[in-house]
Short mmCIF file of C-alpha atoms in Angstrom, two decimals:
data_model
loop_
_atom_site.label_atom_id
_atom_site.label_comp_id
_atom_site.label_asym_id
_atom_site.label_seq_id
_atom_site.Cartn_x
_atom_site.Cartn_y
_atom_site.Cartn_z
CA UNK A 1 28.23 -4.88 12.17
CA UNK A 2 26.15 -6.60 14.89
CA UNK A 3 28.34 -8.34 17.70
CA UNK A 4 25.72 -10.86 18.73
CA UNK A 5 23.04 -11.60 16.12
CA UNK A 6 20.36 -14.10 16.47
CA UNK A 7 17.44 -15.11 14.06
CA UNK A 8 14.60 -15.14 13.65
CA UNK A 9 13.46 -12.11 15.76
CA UNK A 10 9.91 -13.20 16.08
CA UNK A 11 8.42 -16.75 15.90
CA UNK A 12 4.65 -17.35 16.23
CA UNK A 13 3.69 -21.23 16.00
CA UNK A 14 1.29 -23.67 17.23
CA UNK A 15 1.77 -25.96 20.23
CA UNK A 16 3.35 -29.21 19.32
CA UNK A 17 5.69 -27.67 16.65
CA UNK A 18 9.34 -27.52 16.60
CA UNK A 19 11.40 -24.41 16.13
CA UNK A 20 15.16 -23.35 16.02
CA UNK A 21 16.66 -20.09 16.85
CA UNK A 22 20.09 -19.44 15.65
CA UNK A 23 22.91 -17.21 17.27
CA UNK A 24 26.26 -16.13 15.82
CA UNK A 25 28.84 -13.73 17.65
CA UNK A 26 31.81 -12.21 15.87
CA UNK A 27 33.64 -10.84 19.13
CA UNK A 28 35.82 -13.92 19.39
CA UNK A 29 34.42 -14.83 22.66
CA UNK A 30 34.76 -18.48 23.74
CA UNK A 31 31.53 -18.65 26.03
CA UNK A 32 28.09 -18.50 24.66
CA UNK A 33 24.60 -18.55 26.50
CA UNK A 34 21.01 -18.80 25.98
CA UNK A 35 18.71 -17.11 28.46
CA UNK A 36 15.00 -17.08 28.72
CA UNK A 37 13.16 -13.84 29.72
CA UNK A 38 9.58 -14.43 30.79
CA UNK A 39 6.66 -11.71 30.84
CA UNK A 40 7.64 -10.61 34.41
CA UNK A 41 11.25 -9.88 32.98
CA UNK A 42 13.09 -12.73 34.84
CA UNK A 43 16.15 -13.49 32.98
CA UNK A 44 17.17 -17.12 33.62
CA UNK A 45 20.17 -19.03 32.34
CA UNK A 46 19.40 -22.00 30.29
CA UNK A 47 22.67 -23.30 28.74
CA UNK A 48 26.38 -22.16 28.60
CA UNK A 49 28.91 -23.29 26.01
CA UNK A 50 32.64 -22.73 26.38
CA UNK A 51 34.54 -23.40 23.12
CA UNK A 52 31.78 -25.74 21.69
CA UNK A 53 31.59 -27.70 25.00
CA UNK A 54 28.43 -27.59 27.28
CA UNK A 55 29.35 -26.17 30.56
CA UNK A 56 25.84 -25.23 32.19
CA UNK A 57 22.70 -26.82 31.52
CA UNK A 58 20.10 -25.64 34.18
CA UNK A 59 16.92 -27.19 34.95
CA UNK A 60 15.36 -27.07 31.38
CA UNK A 61 13.11 -29.73 29.83
CA UNK A 62 14.91 -32.15 27.47
CA UNK A 63 12.77 -30.46 24.71
CA UNK A 64 15.38 -27.85 24.59
CA UNK A 65 18.53 -28.81 22.73
CA UNK A 66 21.39 -26.61 22.26
CA UNK A 67 23.93 -27.21 19.58
CA UNK A 68 27.39 -25.44 19.00
CA UNK A 69 28.89 -26.29 15.77
CA UNK A 70 31.79 -23.97 16.48
CA UNK A 71 32.73 -21.30 19.23
CA UNK A 72 30.98 -18.54 17.19
CA UNK A 73 27.48 -20.09 16.84
CA UNK A 74 25.15 -21.54 19.57
CA UNK A 75 21.70 -22.59 18.21
CA UNK A 76 18.62 -23.59 20.17
CA UNK A 77 16.19 -26.15 19.13
CA UNK A 78 12.84 -26.74 20.82
CA UNK A 79 10.80 -29.74 20.21
CA UNK A 80 6.97 -30.07 20.98
CA UNK A 81 6.39 -26.42 21.81
CA UNK A 82 4.11 -25.74 24.83
CA UNK A 83 2.20 -22.68 25.82
CA UNK A 84 4.71 -21.97 28.76
CA UNK A 85 7.65 -21.84 26.19
CA UNK A 86 6.48 -18.28 25.10
CA UNK A 87 8.97 -15.86 26.19
CA UNK A 88 11.96 -13.65 24.62
CA UNK A 89 14.99 -15.93 24.18
CA UNK A 90 18.49 -14.14 24.48
CA UNK A 91 21.70 -15.41 23.00
CA UNK A 92 24.81 -13.75 24.92
CA UNK A 93 28.48 -14.23 24.99
CA UNK A 94 31.26 -12.95 27.16
CA UNK A 95 34.98 -12.73 27.32
CA UNK A 96 36.59 -15.49 29.67
CA UNK A 97 36.38 -14.62 33.41
CA UNK A 98 34.30 -11.45 33.01
CA UNK A 99 30.75 -10.84 33.84
CA UNK A 100 30.00 -8.33 30.98
CA UNK A 101 27.53 -10.26 28.72
CA UNK A 102 27.00 -9.13 25.28
CA UNK A 103 23.37 -9.91 24.28
CA UNK A 104 21.75 -10.36 21.04
CA UNK A 105 18.58 -8.52 20.23
CA UNK A 106 16.28 -11.39 21.42
CA UNK A 107 13.86 -13.80 19.75
CA UNK A 108 10.24 -13.64 20.77
CA UNK A 109 8.52 -16.82 20.61
CA UNK A 110 4.72 -16.86 20.78
CA UNK A 111 3.33 -20.31 21.44
CA UNK A 112 -0.49 -20.37 20.37
CA UNK B 1 18.58 -22.02 45.54
CA UNK B 2 20.95 -18.96 44.63
CA UNK B 3 18.77 -15.94 44.28
CA UNK B 4 19.00 -12.32 43.42
CA UNK B 5 16.12 -10.30 44.57
CA UNK B 6 14.97 -6.78 43.45
CA UNK B 7 11.69 -4.79 44.05
CA UNK B 8 9.96 -4.97 40.54
CA UNK B 9 8.71 -1.27 41.05
CA UNK B 10 7.82 0.64 39.23
CA UNK B 11 10.02 3.21 40.81
CA UNK B 12 8.81 6.77 39.90
CA UNK B 13 11.20 9.55 40.26
CA UNK B 14 11.03 13.25 39.11
CA UNK B 15 13.53 14.56 36.50
CA UNK B 16 16.72 15.72 38.12
CA UNK B 17 16.20 13.68 41.40
CA UNK B 18 18.18 10.67 42.64
CA UNK B 19 17.10 7.23 41.62
CA UNK B 20 18.01 4.59 44.20
CA UNK B 21 17.74 0.86 42.97
CA UNK B 22 18.20 -1.99 45.33
CA UNK B 23 19.16 -5.68 44.99
CA UNK B 24 19.91 -8.30 47.68
CA UNK B 25 21.72 -11.67 46.93
CA UNK B 26 21.53 -14.94 48.77
CA UNK B 27 24.73 -16.63 47.86
CA UNK B 28 27.67 -15.52 50.13
CA UNK B 29 30.02 -16.95 47.35
CA UNK B 30 28.79 -14.29 45.00
CA UNK B 31 32.11 -12.18 44.34
CA UNK B 32 31.16 -9.63 41.57
CA UNK B 33 28.08 -7.85 40.80
CA UNK B 34 26.70 -6.08 37.72
CA UNK B 35 23.89 -3.63 36.91
CA UNK B 36 22.36 -3.96 33.39
CA UNK B 37 19.72 -1.56 31.66
CA UNK B 38 17.18 -2.85 29.71
CA UNK B 39 14.91 -0.63 27.67
CA UNK B 40 11.50 -1.78 26.65
CA UNK B 41 11.70 -4.39 23.64
CA UNK B 42 15.71 -4.31 23.77
CA UNK B 43 18.42 -6.39 24.94
CA UNK B 44 20.19 -5.67 28.53
CA UNK B 45 23.21 -3.62 28.49
CA UNK B 46 25.97 -3.49 31.06
CA UNK B 47 25.97 -0.03 32.93
CA UNK B 48 28.43 -1.01 35.85
CA UNK B 49 30.01 -3.53 37.87
CA UNK B 50 31.32 -3.74 41.27
CA UNK B 51 33.77 -6.11 43.08
CA UNK B 52 34.81 -4.43 46.49
CA UNK B 53 32.76 -3.28 49.35
CA UNK B 54 32.08 0.37 49.17
CA UNK B 55 31.13 2.69 46.27
CA UNK B 56 32.05 2.84 42.72
CA UNK B 57 31.28 5.92 40.77
CA UNK B 58 30.88 6.34 36.88
CA UNK B 59 29.27 9.67 35.66
CA UNK B 60 26.09 9.95 37.02
CA UNK B 61 25.93 6.29 38.26
CA UNK B 62 27.04 5.00 41.66
CA UNK B 63 27.13 1.41 42.61
CA UNK B 64 27.36 0.48 46.18
CA UNK B 65 28.22 -2.85 47.63
CA UNK B 66 28.14 -4.19 51.21
CA UNK B 67 29.03 -7.91 51.30
CA UNK B 68 28.31 -8.23 55.06
CA UNK B 69 24.59 -7.30 54.32
CA UNK B 70 24.50 -9.14 50.90
CA UNK B 71 22.94 -5.78 49.38
CA UNK B 72 23.90 -4.05 46.22
CA UNK B 73 22.48 -0.79 45.10
CA UNK B 74 22.59 1.69 42.03
CA UNK B 75 22.24 5.49 42.49
CA UNK B 76 21.44 7.51 39.42
CA UNK B 77 21.89 11.17 40.11
CA UNK B 78 20.25 13.82 38.13
CA UNK B 79 17.73 11.17 36.55
CA UNK B 80 16.69 11.80 33.14
CA UNK B 81 13.62 10.60 31.24
CA UNK B 82 16.05 8.71 29.08
CA UNK B 83 16.89 6.63 32.26
CA UNK B 84 13.52 5.30 32.10
CA UNK B 85 14.10 1.39 31.74
CA UNK B 86 14.07 -1.73 33.71
CA UNK B 87 17.33 -2.20 35.66
CA UNK B 88 18.75 -5.71 36.30
CA UNK B 89 21.02 -6.58 39.08
CA UNK B 90 23.14 -9.71 38.56
CA UNK B 91 25.47 -11.68 40.72
CA UNK B 92 28.52 -14.03 39.75
CA UNK B 93 30.57 -16.42 41.50
CA UNK B 94 34.09 -16.96 40.97
CA UNK B 95 33.46 -20.70 40.62
CA UNK B 96 31.64 -20.27 37.27
CA UNK B 97 31.19 -17.77 34.60
CA UNK B 98 27.58 -17.82 35.07
CA UNK B 99 25.50 -14.53 36.12
CA UNK B 100 22.44 -15.00 38.24
CA UNK B 101 19.78 -12.06 37.47
CA UNK B 102 17.26 -10.62 39.59
CA UNK B 103 13.91 -9.90 38.21
CA UNK B 104 14.72 -6.13 37.49
CA UNK B 105 13.32 -2.86 38.94
CA UNK B 106 11.38 -0.71 36.41
CA UNK B 107 12.42 3.00 36.77
CA UNK B 108 10.14 5.92 35.28
CA UNK B 109 11.66 9.19 35.34
CA UNK B 110 9.10 11.71 34.86
CA UNK B 111 9.73 15.25 33.28
#
């Protein structure tokens, strides 16, 4: 019974394509995030949603568009993929006012 | 830019030794600090958090915080090969719910 689940786990695609990653959490948390982890293990926040509303939008190209249909789901759509988008994308959630993030298993995106 | 810095390592220690992992942060508004462990190919998981200056112990782990020096550390006593992982330090300000992560330190515990 996975708490934060994201799909797919692996994506391999060509430059210029569009792809989506889905995330769902069953923990009842109000806040969800997308983080990007590059090959050097740097984990950088991309977006934060609180109860379906965008709270944080770090400096991310507008080719990346998050969408939260409800507070349990936060999807990430990426247009016109570039080589530099290759990374592991983690979805996470947390209870209000805590720093304990619950991460999904990650989605490894490889752009060829 | 608000940053959290860690030595990338690898830090290699023999089994049974104390591993000392260090982290510095630039934002003086940071109020709470977190250590996450990430095994290769897996997602990060929380080990400990600390809010107050001083030491906080949990089993073999001790987190240390010095806000004046903007320094956080994690000590792992009696290191085990299963402790081999990347350890991520993160800082959070009370102004928001956002964690800023360091680049992680890779720890290798050799039998």
